[in-house]
Amino acid sequence: QVQLQESGGGSVQSGGSLKLSCAASGDVSSTDCMGWFRQAPGREREDVTTMWTPGTRTWYRASVKGRFTISQDKARKILYLQMNNLEPNDTATYYCAAEKRALPLYCTTGWWKTPKYIGRGTQVTVSS
């Protein structure tokens, strides 16, 4: 089992920045893919960015590419999401996720739909 705890959400104005953190515990070594998902009210959950954790390969949803950066501190088992130039459309609950996907292809955005492990989420609100 893997436990994930997000933090760092909040309210910012358009153009602002936030950095989310996800502390992972449990059998983290059993996973090879981590990422961030988000869900806005009335919308389906969507992937935002993913990382193949045995290496450094990352993938991003088109709408956040160039503005968001995923990173990890392997030693401390923390996953980060740096979000810059935030827009009102980024408003959502952000979730940290992890799973063993076996191949990098299955860790890419668009492929990973239902994470085995997912946190409780942290709210991000961007006002215009």
XYZ file of N, CA and C in Angstrom:
384
model
N 0.831 -1.201 0.000
C 0.000 0.000 0.000
C 0.866 1.251 0.000
N 0.350 2.271 -0.632
C 1.039 3.559 -0.700
C 0.071 4.638 -0.227
N 0.551 5.497 0.630
C -0.250 6.616 1.105
C 0.332 7.908 0.540
N -0.549 8.793 0.116
C -0.147 10.058 -0.508
C -0.856 11.212 0.187
N -0.118 12.237 0.547
C -0.683 13.385 1.232
C -0.246 14.668 0.543
N -1.198 15.373 -0.050
C -0.906 16.617 -0.743
C -0.949 17.804 0.216
N -0.214 18.853 -0.155
C -0.253 20.117 0.582
C 0.181 21.233 -0.355
N -0.074 22.458 0.056
C 0.398 23.598 -0.711
C -0.649 24.324 -1.521
N -1.878 23.837 -1.518
C -2.917 24.527 -2.260
C -3.275 25.862 -1.632
N -4.057 26.647 -2.347
C -4.469 27.941 -1.832
C -5.161 28.759 -2.888
N -5.327 30.038 -2.599
C -5.987 30.964 -3.512
C -4.987 32.001 -3.986
N -4.935 32.189 -5.293
C -4.028 33.167 -5.878
C -4.750 33.907 -6.992
N -4.191 35.027 -7.369
C -4.732 35.754 -8.520
C -4.110 35.223 -9.806
N -4.801 35.492 -10.884
C -4.313 35.090 -12.197
C -2.895 35.614 -12.404
N -2.012 34.731 -12.888
C -0.615 35.084 -13.078
C 0.274 34.710 -11.913
N -0.338 34.303 -10.801
C 0.414 33.943 -9.622
C 0.998 32.542 -9.690
N 1.661 32.149 -8.619
C 2.328 30.847 -8.556
C 1.976 30.119 -7.267
N 2.006 28.804 -7.348
C 1.858 27.935 -6.187
C 2.748 26.723 -6.381
N 3.201 26.144 -5.283
C 3.965 24.901 -5.352
C 3.282 23.870 -4.471
N 2.837 22.794 -5.100
C 2.206 21.697 -4.377
C 3.249 20.653 -4.012
N 3.024 20.010 -2.892
C 3.884 18.914 -2.453
C 3.038 17.684 -2.186
N 3.650 16.533 -2.389
C 2.979 15.266 -2.114
C 3.955 14.373 -1.370
N 3.635 14.092 -0.118
C 4.471 13.212 0.678
C 3.973 11.783 0.526
N 4.857 10.925 0.073
C 4.497 9.524 -0.148
C 5.060 8.661 0.976
N 4.288 7.676 1.384
C 4.744 6.744 2.414
C 4.228 5.351 2.082
N 4.750 4.375 2.788
C 4.370 3.004 2.514
C 5.321 2.379 1.505
N 4.813 1.480 0.681
C 5.627 0.728 -0.276
C 5.823 1.519 -1.577
N 6.435 2.703 -1.432
C 6.618 3.586 -2.583
C 7.491 2.941 -3.644
N 8.431 2.112 -3.246
C 9.333 1.474 -4.205
C 8.608 0.512 -5.135
N 7.376 0.166 -4.806
C 6.593 -0.724 -5.673
C 5.996 0.029 -6.859
N 6.100 1.351 -6.863
C 5.538 2.153 -7.944
C 6.639 2.642 -8.864
N 6.276 3.001 -10.103
C 7.240 3.544 -11.048
C 6.692 4.750 -11.790
N 5.505 5.145 -11.449
C 4.874 6.285 -12.116
C 4.152 7.114 -11.065
N 4.426 8.404 -11.068
C 3.725 9.322 -10.188
C 3.268 10.527 -10.989
N 2.265 11.189 -10.470
C 1.793 12.346 -11.215
C 0.757 13.139 -10.462
N 0.247 14.142 -11.149
C -0.778 15.012 -10.606
C -1.999 14.989 -11.511
N -3.151 14.825 -10.889
C -4.435 14.915 -11.558
C -5.194 16.092 -10.958
N -6.236 16.525 -11.629
C -7.071 17.586 -11.073
C -8.516 17.381 -11.492
N -9.404 17.918 -10.680
C -10.822 17.851 -10.996
C -11.489 19.151 -10.595
N -12.119 19.777 -11.560
C -12.865 21.002 -11.323
C -14.340 20.659 -11.118
N -15.088 21.480 -10.426
C -16.508 21.202 -10.194
C -17.254 20.976 -11.502
N -18.008 19.898 -11.574
C -18.809 19.612 -12.746
C -18.035 19.038 -13.914
N -16.751 18.758 -13.705
C -15.931 18.226 -14.783
C -15.289 16.905 -14.355
N -14.871 16.131 -15.340
C -14.211 14.873 -15.043
C -12.776 15.121 -14.578
N -12.259 14.174 -13.818
C -10.862 14.256 -13.401
C -9.975 14.110 -14.632
N -8.907 14.899 -14.658
C -7.996 14.830 -15.794
C -6.558 14.785 -15.302
N -5.719 14.158 -16.117
C -4.307 14.148 -15.766
C -3.697 15.489 -16.099
N -2.733 15.898 -15.311
C -2.061 17.180 -15.515
C -0.621 16.957 -15.960
N 0.092 16.146 -15.207
C 1.486 15.847 -15.511
C 1.880 14.543 -14.845
N 2.772 13.807 -15.488
C 3.214 12.524 -14.958
C 4.731 12.405 -15.051
N 5.274 11.519 -14.233
C 6.716 11.309 -14.197
C 7.029 9.830 -14.057
N 7.929 9.355 -14.914
C 8.438 7.992 -14.808
C 9.533 8.047 -13.760
N 9.272 7.547 -12.553
C 10.156 7.784 -11.421
C 11.483 7.033 -11.431
N 11.602 5.901 -12.157
C 12.945 5.308 -12.212
C 13.943 6.197 -12.946
N 13.442 7.106 -13.763
C 14.301 8.021 -14.486
C 13.844 9.444 -14.276
N 13.859 10.235 -15.310
C 13.454 11.636 -15.204
C 12.470 12.047 -16.287
N 11.909 11.089 -16.994
C 10.991 11.439 -18.078
C 9.698 11.995 -17.504
N 9.226 13.053 -18.131
C 8.007 13.703 -17.688
C 7.112 14.010 -18.879
N 5.840 14.123 -18.594
C 4.862 14.469 -19.611
C 3.880 15.485 -19.034
N 3.328 16.332 -19.898
C 2.425 17.388 -19.453
C 1.209 17.479 -20.371
N 0.086 17.804 -19.763
C -1.093 18.162 -20.549
C -0.754 19.440 -21.312
N -1.258 19.563 -22.514
C -0.909 20.694 -23.377
C -1.215 22.040 -22.716
N -2.298 22.112 -21.996
C -2.728 23.395 -21.435
C -1.825 23.890 -20.303
N -0.973 23.018 -19.757
C -0.101 23.448 -18.661
C 1.370 23.437 -19.067
N 1.675 22.928 -20.233
C 3.061 22.832 -20.660
C 3.687 24.210 -20.717
N 4.874 24.332 -20.136
C 5.546 25.618 -20.089
C 5.220 26.438 -18.863
N 4.168 26.060 -18.157
C 3.776 26.782 -16.939
C 3.955 25.929 -15.686
N 3.743 24.624 -15.814
C 3.851 23.713 -14.670
C 5.114 22.863 -14.796
N 5.695 22.506 -13.641
C 6.866 21.637 -13.623
C 6.716 20.598 -12.524
N 6.840 19.331 -12.912
C 6.802 18.243 -11.943
C 8.233 17.864 -11.580
N 8.457 17.549 -10.317
C 9.789 17.135 -9.886
C 9.648 16.222 -8.669
N 10.729 15.566 -8.318
C 10.671 14.667 -7.178
C 11.941 14.770 -6.341
N 11.794 14.515 -5.071
C 12.911 14.342 -4.153
C 12.837 12.879 -3.738
N 13.619 12.045 -4.401
C 13.525 10.606 -4.174
C 13.873 10.245 -2.747
N 14.888 10.880 -2.222
C 15.346 10.527 -0.869
C 14.264 10.797 0.173
N 13.541 11.922 -0.016
C 12.508 12.290 0.946
C 11.136 11.779 0.538
N 11.061 11.127 -0.652
C 9.787 10.585 -1.166
C 8.732 11.689 -1.267
N 9.119 12.782 -1.878
C 8.195 13.894 -2.072
C 8.099 14.221 -3.557
N 6.888 14.396 -4.021
C 6.624 14.813 -5.391
C 6.161 16.258 -5.343
N 6.653 17.063 -6.279
C 6.299 18.476 -6.320
C 5.592 18.838 -7.614
N 4.814 19.903 -7.543
C 4.242 20.503 -8.742
C 4.366 22.017 -8.600
N 5.289 22.576 -9.364
C 5.445 24.033 -9.405
C 4.520 24.577 -10.476
N 3.637 25.469 -10.084
C 2.659 26.026 -11.012
C 2.875 27.528 -11.124
N 3.229 27.972 -12.313
C 3.466 29.394 -12.568
C 2.442 29.930 -13.547
N 2.304 31.232 -13.564
C 1.388 31.893 -14.488
C 0.004 31.223 -14.456
N -0.509 31.051 -13.281
C -1.787 30.367 -13.114
C -2.926 31.132 -13.759
N -3.890 30.369 -14.264
C -5.058 30.926 -14.939
C -6.322 30.464 -14.210
N -7.415 31.187 -14.342
C -8.668 30.755 -13.700
C -9.072 29.332 -14.069
N -8.768 28.900 -15.290
C -9.106 27.534 -15.707
C -8.309 26.473 -14.961
N -7.286 26.871 -14.232
C -6.519 25.922 -13.429
C -7.198 25.634 -12.095
N -8.236 26.348 -11.776
C -8.950 26.132 -10.522
C -9.509 24.717 -10.464
N -9.135 23.992 -9.424
C -9.545 22.596 -9.284
C -8.988 22.037 -7.981
N -9.426 20.837 -7.652
C -8.777 20.073 -6.600
C -7.691 19.238 -7.258
N -6.479 19.350 -6.743
C -5.332 18.657 -7.314
C -4.995 17.429 -6.472
N -4.802 16.323 -7.170
C -4.539 15.052 -6.517
C -3.185 14.489 -6.942
N -2.477 13.949 -5.976
C -1.235 13.225 -6.245
C -1.583 11.758 -6.468
N -0.892 11.122 -7.405
C -1.196 9.737 -7.727
C 0.077 8.936 -7.926
N -0.041 7.623 -7.721
C 1.106 6.728 -7.914
C 0.608 5.342 -8.303
N 1.466 4.636 -9.031
C 1.098 3.289 -9.447
C 2.301 2.637 -10.115
N 2.297 1.332 -10.213
C 3.279 0.636 -11.027
C 2.679 0.465 -12.413
N 3.300 1.090 -13.427
C 2.772 1.061 -14.787
C 3.608 0.189 -15.707
N 4.740 -0.229 -15.244
C 5.620 -1.199 -15.919
C 6.397 -0.604 -17.100
N 5.777 0.238 -17.899
C 6.456 0.851 -19.044
C 6.228 2.354 -19.046
N 7.219 3.140 -19.462
C 7.023 4.591 -19.515
C 5.820 4.997 -20.348
N 5.557 4.256 -21.429
C 4.418 4.594 -22.291
C 3.130 4.660 -21.491
N 2.975 3.734 -20.558
C 1.725 3.668 -19.798
C 1.671 4.716 -18.697
N 2.757 5.470 -18.548
C 2.826 6.536 -17.543
C 2.553 7.901 -18.171
N 2.405 7.951 -19.474
C 2.240 9.237 -20.140
C 0.850 9.805 -19.925
N 0.762 11.129 -20.024
C -0.543 11.760 -19.933
C -1.410 11.263 -21.080
N -2.634 10.949 -20.773
C -3.552 10.394 -21.757
C -3.696 8.895 -21.637
N -2.692 8.204 -21.093
C -2.753 6.755 -20.927
C -3.186 6.357 -19.532
N -2.768 7.139 -18.558
C -2.986 6.778 -17.152
C -4.298 7.391 -16.688
N -5.333 6.610 -16.634
C -6.674 7.118 -16.362
C -7.143 6.906 -14.927
N -6.841 5.748 -14.375
C -7.368 5.408 -13.049
C -6.231 4.971 -12.147
N -5.593 5.907 -11.477
C -4.466 5.561 -10.604
C -4.859 4.606 -9.491
N -3.955 3.696 -9.179
C -4.213 2.750 -8.097
C -4.183 3.470 -6.756
N -3.236 4.394 -6.605
C -3.113 5.148 -5.367
C -3.319 6.624 -5.677
N -4.144 7.268 -4.873
C -4.407 8.686 -5.079
C -4.674 9.338 -3.727
N -4.203 10.558 -3.557
C -4.388 11.260 -2.294
C -5.769 11.870 -2.175
N -5.965 12.629 -1.117
C -7.281 13.238 -0.868
C -7.438 14.591 -1.559
N -6.357 15.142 -2.029
C -6.443 16.367 -2.809
C -6.172 17.634 -2.028
N -5.796 18.667 -2.762
C -5.612 19.993 -2.205
C -6.221 20.997 -3.180
N -6.942 21.971 -2.653
C -7.695 22.895 -3.490
C -6.808 24.038 -3.994
N -6.931 24.311 -5.274
C -6.255 25.459 -5.894
C -7.330 26.333 -6.528
N -7.355 27.587 -6.137
C -8.327 28.530 -6.672
C -7.602 29.728 -7.263
N -7.888 29.998 -8.528
C -7.251 31.118 -9.223
C -8.322 32.116 -9.616
N -8.196 33.330 -9.144
C -9.181 34.363 -9.452
C -8.638 35.293 -10.534
N -9.558 35.821 -11.313
C -9.145 36.712 -12.414
C -9.025 38.148 -11.962
